[in-house]
């Protein structure tokens, strides 16, 4: 606490003092006997409670709270009369009275007009007093109107007066309660006397003004308490929490909007004992239990009891947070959080970044975030203002739900150093910035094709095709050969081999092979053949990768046949009807899919939805038709979850969850969670939970989706060419249509392909493949990625930039037997 800085107890005490001198009693002392021996409360005492004490021993009374805090600036009185009768003399009398008192009166003739007047003027001119004619219920239901007015915002301080007939009022059975229950403040007998009206209106208004000023003053005090570093809580005499300040909520881990909480579970110790024993003013330690920590913390606390009458109505607790910060300030949380952000410069500048799974563990998903927030909050105690500001920003960020969605920092220097990586990763990771392309194939409609078109897609397994398909579970599978041999229909052929053959999806789904053939055909037909990258060859490639993964022992033992089937289905369909442009493009172009899916996961939502639409539309393709309701539901859930997991804006979220669950910090890593580059040890005990198996499935399809960079070089290079070409076409189209350019660096005239691949491997591939390859024991994923990275660097250093140069360099580097014809050649 800075010298001269006012503590919250000072504020509260001064408030209590002021209230005490008015109408509140606050109490005699007790306090921790030792600490306060011989001292009497500095709070105001009622004369009866005040014993004769040595005045010299008394601490000086706190300065009274300025009366200005209860001051309500006088405003001209505003009256609204609601009288159905056109020339009501009672109404005229009330209006005259207000005019005489210097106020302004308006009158309306129906409940509807009254409510309209309220709604119109709600923000600016809420009437202080409303007089409602309650004499003719058959014409206007006054209680209904009162309820409607009370339902409007900001009307709690408006005084509602019901005017009733004198004859009714004087009857024995007249009941005022229904009026009060409806929201009226007062009931007034009809009168034509202006003086009586004047007195009534002024009294009512004065009472309202005073109540309003008091509520405003209490709100201001609560705001003051919110700005104190001390932890402030106010309870009633039953220890029900009425008010806590921000510091309290942060440290204890309560959300400010949470409902009533049990104070006794949170606080204990001598302070609580004194508070509950009726002590009026005490100074004693309390034990505070925090949600995020099993260990309670001992805090110095000052308490005060407040009473409106002789009995205590409120108890104030003001705790010093110093113990918390001393004990816990400076633990590694900040470092971890900082590590969660993406530093493009450090990645781009040192080539293949030294990667370690350790740094990913700093993204604390399973860790209780509330603990981190409260540790950070207490770390602000006594810190310099700039540190406090930084920590508060960090806490604000931690409070958002987008914890694992890195945002590309807009840093001109970084952009200058590595503009291509900045563009690519920025576009991949941000789904909101900114698609259907006119580059659709001639047969890109999403409807089922005619039977005749499908009949020539029978699974031919002779000759070269058979040979290739025999290697369908090899990591160096010749995907582009298959593309050529099947004349652009690799998915159906590979799908039949893997899904129909090796993994017997038909048995798992209880469907016949013909239905599977039809399903594969319709799925493949709905990929756009004109896309250079997002076509059915990419789908077949991802399917092949998933098949390789589920062949590995870890997954073989983990996944049930239906789960394996769902994974293969997801892989085959995961990019169906991809337009060749990104979700960001669709959003910028206000495409109907972006509108339909509210700019959120636009493409992935479409891929998942269309998969089911096509499948369920026609029994001949419905591979799910024999599943019972629950089994279908579960398979559908799995497929949707996996397809949605391919959304790149959630990349780091999925990766961090996976690493946090399946990798334990090795004993050599620093206790504070700092980046150590120590390898993390695999811990698969978490696989017993179904929730964690979902993380594995998501990771599996994600890795398969971008596995092209972890394939042997000749494949990786061809995929890089294809994706770059697709990006270039998007940029061309954006320029032609004058749309925002999502990745300006992906301009065919200037882009460096090697650099884009170096950035992609650095940011997206390496960490993920390290985690995944160790999990399924497939080290070649990392080996190929590193080799590819190395080769891209060599090409970059040799000044290679364009697609044509890359192709040329590749032809020169590879022996003729291994060079691959590309789709373009
Ligand atoms: N070799 C690559 N180079 C750059 N970007 C890639 C590469 N492979 C995949 N991607 C991107 O990663 C994304 C993964 O999801 P999509 O298939 O929707 O779109 C993919 C591309 O945008």
GROMACS .gro file of C-alpha atoms in nm, residues 311-648:
model
  338
  311UNK     CA    1  -2.916  -0.577   1.539
  312UNK     CA    2  -2.637  -0.620   1.293
  313UNK     CA    3  -2.745  -0.612   0.932
  314UNK     CA    4  -2.413  -0.620   0.744
  315UNK     CA    5  -2.058  -0.737   0.813
  316UNK     CA    6  -1.768  -0.591   0.620
  317UNK     CA    7  -1.445  -0.786   0.565
  318UNK     CA    8  -1.139  -0.610   0.425
  319UNK     CA    9  -0.837  -0.838   0.375
  320UNK     CA   10  -0.485  -0.743   0.281
  321UNK     CA   11  -0.362  -0.949  -0.012
  322UNK     CA   12   0.006  -0.921   0.078
  323UNK     CA   13   0.048  -1.283   0.184
  324UNK     CA   14  -0.081  -1.411  -0.141
  325UNK     CA   15   0.154  -1.209  -0.349
  326UNK     CA   16   0.456  -1.282  -0.130
  327UNK     CA   17   0.403  -1.651  -0.151
  328UNK     CA   18   0.295  -1.685  -0.503
  329UNK     CA   19   0.407  -1.390  -0.705
  330UNK     CA   20   0.644  -1.464  -0.987
  331UNK     CA   21   0.568  -1.828  -1.056
  332UNK     CA   22   0.604  -1.931  -1.416
  333UNK     CA   23   0.255  -1.864  -1.540
  334UNK     CA   24   0.340  -1.550  -1.727
  335UNK     CA   25   0.616  -1.724  -1.913
  336UNK     CA   26   0.381  -1.997  -2.013
  337UNK     CA   27   0.126  -1.753  -2.139
  338UNK     CA   28   0.380  -1.561  -2.332
  339UNK     CA   29   0.495  -1.880  -2.491
  340UNK     CA   30   0.144  -1.939  -2.613
  341UNK     CA   31   0.173  -1.654  -2.858
  342UNK     CA   32   0.330  -1.696  -3.192
  343UNK     CA   33   0.660  -1.525  -3.245
  344UNK     CA   34   0.715  -1.533  -3.614
  345UNK     CA   35   1.054  -1.367  -3.602
  346UNK     CA   36   1.213  -1.621  -3.375
  347UNK     CA   37   1.080  -1.896  -3.594
  348UNK     CA   38   1.164  -1.752  -3.926
  349UNK     CA   39   1.506  -1.620  -3.850
  350UNK     CA   40   1.681  -1.927  -3.719
  351UNK     CA   41   1.580  -2.168  -3.983
  352UNK     CA   42   1.440  -2.490  -3.855
  353UNK     CA   43   1.341  -2.385  -3.509
  354UNK     CA   44   1.459  -2.590  -3.219
  355UNK     CA   45   1.134  -2.745  -3.135
  356UNK     CA   46   1.031  -2.913  -2.823
  357UNK     CA   47   0.702  -3.037  -2.701
  358UNK     CA   48   0.787  -2.868  -2.372
  359UNK     CA   49   0.680  -2.530  -2.497
  360UNK     CA   50   0.338  -2.659  -2.593
  361UNK     CA   51   0.272  -2.772  -2.243
  362UNK     CA   52   0.269  -2.410  -2.146
  363UNK     CA   53  -0.075  -2.379  -2.303
  364UNK     CA   54  -0.264  -2.472  -1.990
  365UNK     CA   55  -0.586  -2.621  -2.104
  366UNK     CA   56  -0.654  -2.878  -1.842
  367UNK     CA   57  -0.487  -2.665  -1.579
  368UNK     CA   58  -0.731  -2.455  -1.380
  369UNK     CA   59  -0.729  -2.123  -1.552
  370UNK     CA   60  -0.883  -1.959  -1.250
  371UNK     CA   61  -0.572  -2.039  -1.052
  372UNK     CA   62  -0.355  -1.870  -1.309
  373UNK     CA   63  -0.579  -1.565  -1.306
  374UNK     CA   64  -0.579  -1.534  -0.932
  375UNK     CA   65  -0.202  -1.579  -0.912
  376UNK     CA   66  -0.156  -1.309  -1.171
  377UNK     CA   67  -0.397  -1.080  -0.995
  378UNK     CA   68  -0.219  -1.110  -0.666
  379UNK     CA   69   0.112  -1.054  -0.841
  380UNK     CA   70  -0.001  -0.699  -0.911
  381UNK     CA   71   0.017  -0.612  -0.544
  382UNK     CA   72   0.287  -0.354  -0.494
  383UNK     CA   73   0.401  -0.384  -0.855
  384UNK     CA   74   0.484  -0.074  -1.058
  385UNK     CA   75   0.192   0.065  -1.261
  386UNK     CA   76   0.330  -0.052  -1.596
  387UNK     CA   77   0.360  -0.409  -1.466
  388UNK     CA   78   0.010  -0.391  -1.326
  389UNK     CA   79  -0.120  -0.274  -1.663
  390UNK     CA   80   0.057  -0.562  -1.842
  391UNK     CA   81  -0.074  -0.820  -1.599
  392UNK     CA   82  -0.425  -0.684  -1.622
  393UNK     CA   83  -0.415  -0.713  -2.000
  394UNK     CA   84  -0.289  -1.068  -1.970
  395UNK     CA   85  -0.571  -1.149  -1.729
  396UNK     CA   86  -0.826  -0.999  -1.967
  397UNK     CA   87  -0.693  -1.219  -2.246
  398UNK     CA   88  -0.703  -1.523  -2.022
  399UNK     CA   89  -1.066  -1.456  -1.948
  400UNK     CA   90  -1.164  -1.493  -2.313
  401UNK     CA   91  -1.272  -1.827  -2.452
  402UNK     CA   92  -1.032  -1.792  -2.747
  403UNK     CA   93  -0.734  -1.889  -2.539
  404UNK     CA   94  -0.586  -2.122  -2.792
  405UNK     CA   95  -0.652  -1.925  -3.105
  406UNK     CA   96  -0.329  -1.741  -3.172
  407UNK     CA   97  -0.365  -1.411  -3.342
  408UNK     CA   98  -0.100  -1.294  -3.580
  409UNK     CA   99   0.061  -0.986  -3.441
  410UNK     CA  100   0.060  -0.694  -3.679
  411UNK     CA  101   0.427  -0.614  -3.665
  412UNK     CA  102   0.576  -0.434  -3.963
  413UNK     CA  103   0.924  -0.560  -3.881
  414UNK     CA  104   0.811  -0.918  -3.868
  415UNK     CA  105   0.617  -0.873  -4.191
  416UNK     CA  106   0.929  -0.733  -4.351
  417UNK     CA  107   1.141  -1.024  -4.231
  418UNK     CA  108   0.909  -1.305  -4.324
  419UNK     CA  109   0.611  -1.175  -4.514
  420UNK     CA  110   0.515  -1.503  -4.677
  421UNK     CA  111   0.502  -1.700  -4.356
  422UNK     CA  112   0.315  -1.412  -4.197
  423UNK     CA  113   0.058  -1.420  -4.474
  424UNK     CA  114   0.018  -1.795  -4.486
  425UNK     CA  115  -0.002  -1.864  -4.116
  426UNK     CA  116  -0.212  -1.555  -4.057
  427UNK     CA  117  -0.463  -1.668  -4.317
  428UNK     CA  118  -0.468  -2.026  -4.193
  429UNK     CA  119  -0.512  -1.936  -3.831
  430UNK     CA  120  -0.757  -1.651  -3.855
  431UNK     CA  121  -1.097  -1.756  -3.973
  432UNK     CA  122  -1.269  -1.424  -3.934
  433UNK     CA  123  -1.083  -1.181  -4.151
  434UNK     CA  124  -1.235  -1.204  -4.452
  435UNK     CA  125  -1.578  -1.743  -5.058
  436UNK     CA  126  -1.758  -1.932  -5.399
  437UNK     CA  127  -1.504  -1.915  -5.657
  438UNK     CA  128  -1.606  -1.895  -6.017
  439UNK     CA  129  -1.346  -2.166  -6.064
  440UNK     CA  130  -1.588  -2.444  -6.017
  441UNK     CA  131  -1.568  -2.751  -6.221
  442UNK     CA  132  -1.837  -2.806  -6.474
  443UNK     CA  133  -1.978  -3.082  -6.260
  444UNK     CA  134  -1.947  -2.929  -5.918
  445UNK     CA  135  -2.310  -2.936  -5.830
  446UNK     CA  136  -2.382  -3.100  -5.500
  447UNK     CA  137  -2.654  -3.325  -5.630
  448UNK     CA  138  -2.622  -3.693  -5.686
  449UNK     CA  139  -2.491  -3.772  -6.031
  450UNK     CA  140  -2.676  -4.002  -6.259
  451UNK     CA  141  -2.622  -4.373  -6.236
  452UNK     CA  142  -2.482  -4.389  -6.585
  453UNK     CA  143  -2.186  -4.170  -6.493
  454UNK     CA  144  -2.097  -4.403  -6.216
  455UNK     CA  145  -2.117  -4.726  -6.399
  456UNK     CA  146  -1.771  -4.686  -6.554
  457UNK     CA  147  -1.610  -4.650  -6.210
  458UNK     CA  148  -1.613  -5.015  -6.133
  459UNK     CA  149  -1.317  -5.118  -5.928
  460UNK     CA  150  -1.065  -5.245  -6.180
  461UNK     CA  151  -0.777  -5.411  -6.005
  462UNK     CA  152  -0.565  -5.537  -6.282
  463UNK     CA  153  -0.208  -5.456  -6.386
  464UNK     CA  154  -0.045  -5.137  -6.271
  465UNK     CA  155  -0.341  -5.030  -6.067
  466UNK     CA  156  -0.333  -5.351  -5.866
  467UNK     CA  157   0.037  -5.305  -5.805
  468UNK     CA  158  -0.008  -4.957  -5.674
  469UNK     CA  159  -0.305  -5.046  -5.460
  470UNK     CA  160  -0.104  -5.329  -5.306
  471UNK     CA  161   0.115  -5.063  -5.152
  472UNK     CA  162  -0.180  -4.867  -5.014
  473UNK     CA  163  -0.043  -4.878  -4.660
  474UNK     CA  164   0.310  -4.756  -4.742
  475UNK     CA  165   0.407  -4.403  -4.644
  476UNK     CA  166   0.563  -4.349  -4.986
  477UNK     CA  167   0.244  -4.454  -5.161
  478UNK     CA  168   0.241  -4.330  -5.523
  479UNK     CA  169  -0.065  -4.110  -5.496
  480UNK     CA  170  -0.002  -3.917  -5.816
  481UNK     CA  171   0.042  -4.236  -6.015
  482UNK     CA  172  -0.290  -4.350  -5.882
  483UNK     CA  173  -0.441  -4.017  -5.986
  484UNK     CA  174  -0.314  -4.071  -6.340
  485UNK     CA  175  -0.407  -4.436  -6.365
  486UNK     CA  176  -0.760  -4.373  -6.243
  487UNK     CA  177  -0.793  -4.062  -6.458
  488UNK     CA  178  -0.867  -3.839  -6.166
  489UNK     CA  179  -1.068  -4.092  -5.963
  490UNK     CA  180  -0.817  -4.207  -5.702
  491UNK     CA  181  -1.054  -4.178  -5.408
  492UNK     CA  182  -1.299  -4.443  -5.524
  493UNK     CA  183  -1.027  -4.695  -5.601
  494UNK     CA  184  -0.821  -4.635  -5.294
  495UNK     CA  185  -1.137  -4.619  -5.084
  496UNK     CA  186  -1.250  -4.960  -5.204
  497UNK     CA  187  -0.909  -5.106  -5.132
  498UNK     CA  188  -0.874  -4.957  -4.787
  499UNK     CA  189  -1.229  -4.919  -4.661
  500UNK     CA  190  -1.383  -5.212  -4.845
  501UNK     CA  191  -1.077  -5.437  -4.824
  502UNK     CA  192  -0.821  -5.383  -4.554
  503UNK     CA  193  -1.042  -5.224  -4.283
  504UNK     CA  194  -1.370  -5.392  -4.371
  505UNK     CA  195  -1.581  -5.086  -4.316
  506UNK     CA  196  -1.874  -5.273  -4.471
  507UNK     CA  197  -1.874  -5.523  -4.186
  508UNK     CA  198  -1.858  -5.246  -3.926
  509UNK     CA  199  -2.144  -5.056  -4.091
  510UNK     CA  200  -2.336  -5.369  -4.189
  511UNK     CA  201  -2.364  -5.247  -4.547
  512UNK     CA  202  -2.280  -5.418  -4.875
  513UNK     CA  203  -1.979  -5.333  -5.086
  514UNK     CA  204  -2.198  -5.198  -5.364
  515UNK     CA  205  -2.331  -4.927  -5.134
  516UNK     CA  206  -1.976  -4.840  -5.034
  517UNK     CA  207  -1.880  -4.817  -5.401
  518UNK     CA  208  -2.173  -4.585  -5.468
  519UNK     CA  209  -2.089  -4.377  -5.164
  520UNK     CA  210  -1.724  -4.336  -5.263
  521UNK     CA  211  -1.834  -4.245  -5.613
  522UNK     CA  212  -2.072  -3.976  -5.505
  523UNK     CA  213  -1.824  -3.835  -5.258
  524UNK     CA  214  -1.550  -3.826  -5.520
  525UNK     CA  215  -1.780  -3.670  -5.780
  526UNK     CA  216  -1.849  -3.386  -5.543
  527UNK     CA  217  -1.484  -3.290  -5.519
  528UNK     CA  218  -1.387  -3.029  -5.776
  529UNK     CA  219  -1.154  -3.180  -6.031
  530UNK     CA  220  -1.042  -2.833  -6.140
  531UNK     CA  221  -0.889  -2.750  -5.803
  532UNK     CA  222  -0.517  -2.802  -5.814
  533UNK     CA  223  -0.497  -2.899  -5.447
  534UNK     CA  224  -0.839  -2.946  -5.288
  535UNK     CA  225  -0.956  -3.220  -5.522
  536UNK     CA  226  -1.026  -3.589  -5.472
  537UNK     CA  227  -0.654  -3.673  -5.490
  538UNK     CA  228  -0.604  -3.472  -5.171
  539UNK     CA  229  -0.899  -3.661  -5.016
  540UNK     CA  230  -0.741  -3.992  -5.122
  541UNK     CA  231  -0.408  -3.879  -4.980
  542UNK     CA  232  -0.565  -3.795  -4.644
  543UNK     CA  233  -0.754  -4.124  -4.646
  544UNK     CA  234  -0.428  -4.306  -4.712
  545UNK     CA  235  -0.256  -4.124  -4.427
  546UNK     CA  236  -0.536  -4.206  -4.183
  547UNK     CA  237  -0.520  -4.570  -4.294
  548UNK     CA  238  -0.145  -4.574  -4.225
  549UNK     CA  239  -0.204  -4.422  -3.883
  550UNK     CA  240  -0.475  -4.665  -3.776
  551UNK     CA  241  -0.255  -4.953  -3.882
  552UNK     CA  242  -0.013  -4.858  -3.607
  553UNK     CA  243  -0.037  -5.064  -3.288
  554UNK     CA  244  -0.134  -4.772  -3.066
  555UNK     CA  245  -0.443  -4.697  -3.269
  556UNK     CA  246  -0.515  -5.055  -3.367
  557UNK     CA  247  -0.553  -5.135  -3.000
  558UNK     CA  248  -0.742  -4.817  -2.924
  559UNK     CA  249  -1.009  -4.774  -3.189
  560UNK     CA  250  -1.317  -4.991  -3.223
  561UNK     CA  251  -1.402  -5.100  -3.581
  562UNK     CA  252  -1.680  -4.839  -3.597
  563UNK     CA  253  -1.441  -4.567  -3.483
  564UNK     CA  254  -1.188  -4.670  -3.746
  565UNK     CA  255  -1.468  -4.666  -4.006
  566UNK     CA  256  -1.573  -4.317  -3.895
  567UNK     CA  257  -1.213  -4.197  -3.925
  568UNK     CA  258  -1.182  -4.331  -4.281
  569UNK     CA  259  -1.519  -4.182  -4.380
  570UNK     CA  260  -1.417  -3.845  -4.236
  571UNK     CA  261  -1.087  -3.851  -4.422
  572UNK     CA  262  -1.251  -3.936  -4.755
  573UNK     CA  263  -1.516  -3.666  -4.721
  574UNK     CA  264  -1.338  -3.400  -4.519
  575UNK     CA  265  -1.299  -3.145  -4.802
  576UNK     CA  266  -1.598  -3.239  -5.019
  577UNK     CA  267  -1.719  -2.961  -5.252
  578UNK     CA  268  -1.418  -2.746  -5.160
  579UNK     CA  269  -1.439  -2.443  -5.388
  580UNK     CA  270  -1.062  -2.398  -5.412
  581UNK     CA  271  -1.076  -2.082  -5.207
  582UNK     CA  272  -1.058  -2.037  -4.832
  583UNK     CA  273  -1.332  -1.969  -4.580
  584UNK     CA  274  -1.194  -1.618  -4.544
  585UNK     CA  275  -1.248  -1.562  -4.915
  586UNK     CA  276  -1.606  -1.690  -4.888
  587UNK     CA  277  -1.673  -1.452  -4.600
  588UNK     CA  278  -1.530  -1.157  -4.791
  589UNK     CA  279  -1.732  -1.250  -5.097
  590UNK     CA  280  -2.047  -1.281  -4.883
  591UNK     CA  281  -2.097  -1.622  -5.030
  592UNK     CA  282  -2.417  -1.804  -4.934
  593UNK     CA  283  -2.217  -2.061  -4.734
  594UNK     CA  284  -2.058  -1.786  -4.527
  595UNK     CA  285  -2.402  -1.640  -4.466
  596UNK     CA  286  -2.542  -1.983  -4.380
  597UNK     CA  287  -2.266  -2.062  -4.132
  598UNK     CA  288  -2.227  -1.710  -3.992
  599UNK     CA  289  -1.864  -1.682  -4.104
  600UNK     CA  290  -1.771  -1.956  -3.856
  601UNK     CA  291  -1.591  -2.270  -3.976
  602UNK     CA  292  -1.764  -2.211  -4.307
  603UNK     CA  293  -1.598  -2.474  -4.524
  604UNK     CA  294  -1.565  -2.743  -4.260
  605UNK     CA  295  -1.930  -2.704  -4.162
  606UNK     CA  296  -2.023  -2.736  -4.529
  607UNK     CA  297  -1.805  -3.045  -4.581
  608UNK     CA  298  -1.963  -3.219  -4.282
  609UNK     CA  299  -2.318  -3.118  -4.367
  610UNK     CA  300  -2.291  -3.211  -4.733
  611UNK     CA  301  -2.141  -3.549  -4.649
  612UNK     CA  302  -2.451  -3.640  -4.453
  613UNK     CA  303  -2.688  -3.478  -4.696
  614UNK     CA  304  -2.554  -3.681  -4.985
  615UNK     CA  305  -2.528  -4.001  -4.784
  616UNK     CA  306  -2.875  -3.991  -4.634
  617UNK     CA  307  -3.045  -3.869  -4.949
  618UNK     CA  308  -3.040  -4.194  -5.137
  619UNK     CA  309  -3.054  -4.549  -5.003
  620UNK     CA  310  -2.821  -4.667  -5.279
  621UNK     CA  311  -2.537  -4.462  -5.129
  622UNK     CA  312  -2.644  -4.467  -4.766
  623UNK     CA  313  -2.369  -4.661  -4.595
  624UNK     CA  314  -2.540  -4.593  -4.261
  625UNK     CA  315  -2.881  -4.732  -4.354
  626UNK     CA  316  -2.849  -5.051  -4.147
  627UNK     CA  317  -2.722  -4.888  -3.830
  628UNK     CA  318  -2.957  -4.855  -3.536
  629UNK     CA  319  -3.042  -4.508  -3.416
  630UNK     CA  320  -2.782  -4.490  -3.138
  631UNK     CA  321  -2.501  -4.635  -3.345
  632UNK     CA  322  -2.575  -4.396  -3.628
  633UNK     CA  323  -2.579  -4.108  -3.385
  634UNK     CA  324  -2.241  -4.204  -3.249
  635UNK     CA  325  -2.081  -4.253  -3.593
  636UNK     CA  326  -2.230  -3.924  -3.713
  637UNK     CA  327  -2.098  -3.746  -3.407
  638UNK     CA  328  -1.751  -3.890  -3.468
  639UNK     CA  329  -1.747  -3.795  -3.836
  640UNK     CA  330  -1.865  -3.439  -3.775
  641UNK     CA  331  -1.618  -3.390  -3.494
  642UNK     CA  332  -1.327  -3.511  -3.704
  643UNK     CA  333  -1.420  -3.303  -4.010
  644UNK     CA  334  -1.461  -2.992  -3.797
  645UNK     CA  335  -1.124  -3.062  -3.637
  646UNK     CA  336  -0.957  -2.994  -3.972
  647UNK     CA  337  -1.038  -2.626  -3.932
  648UNK     CA  338  -0.702  -2.455  -3.909
   0.00000   0.00000   0.00000
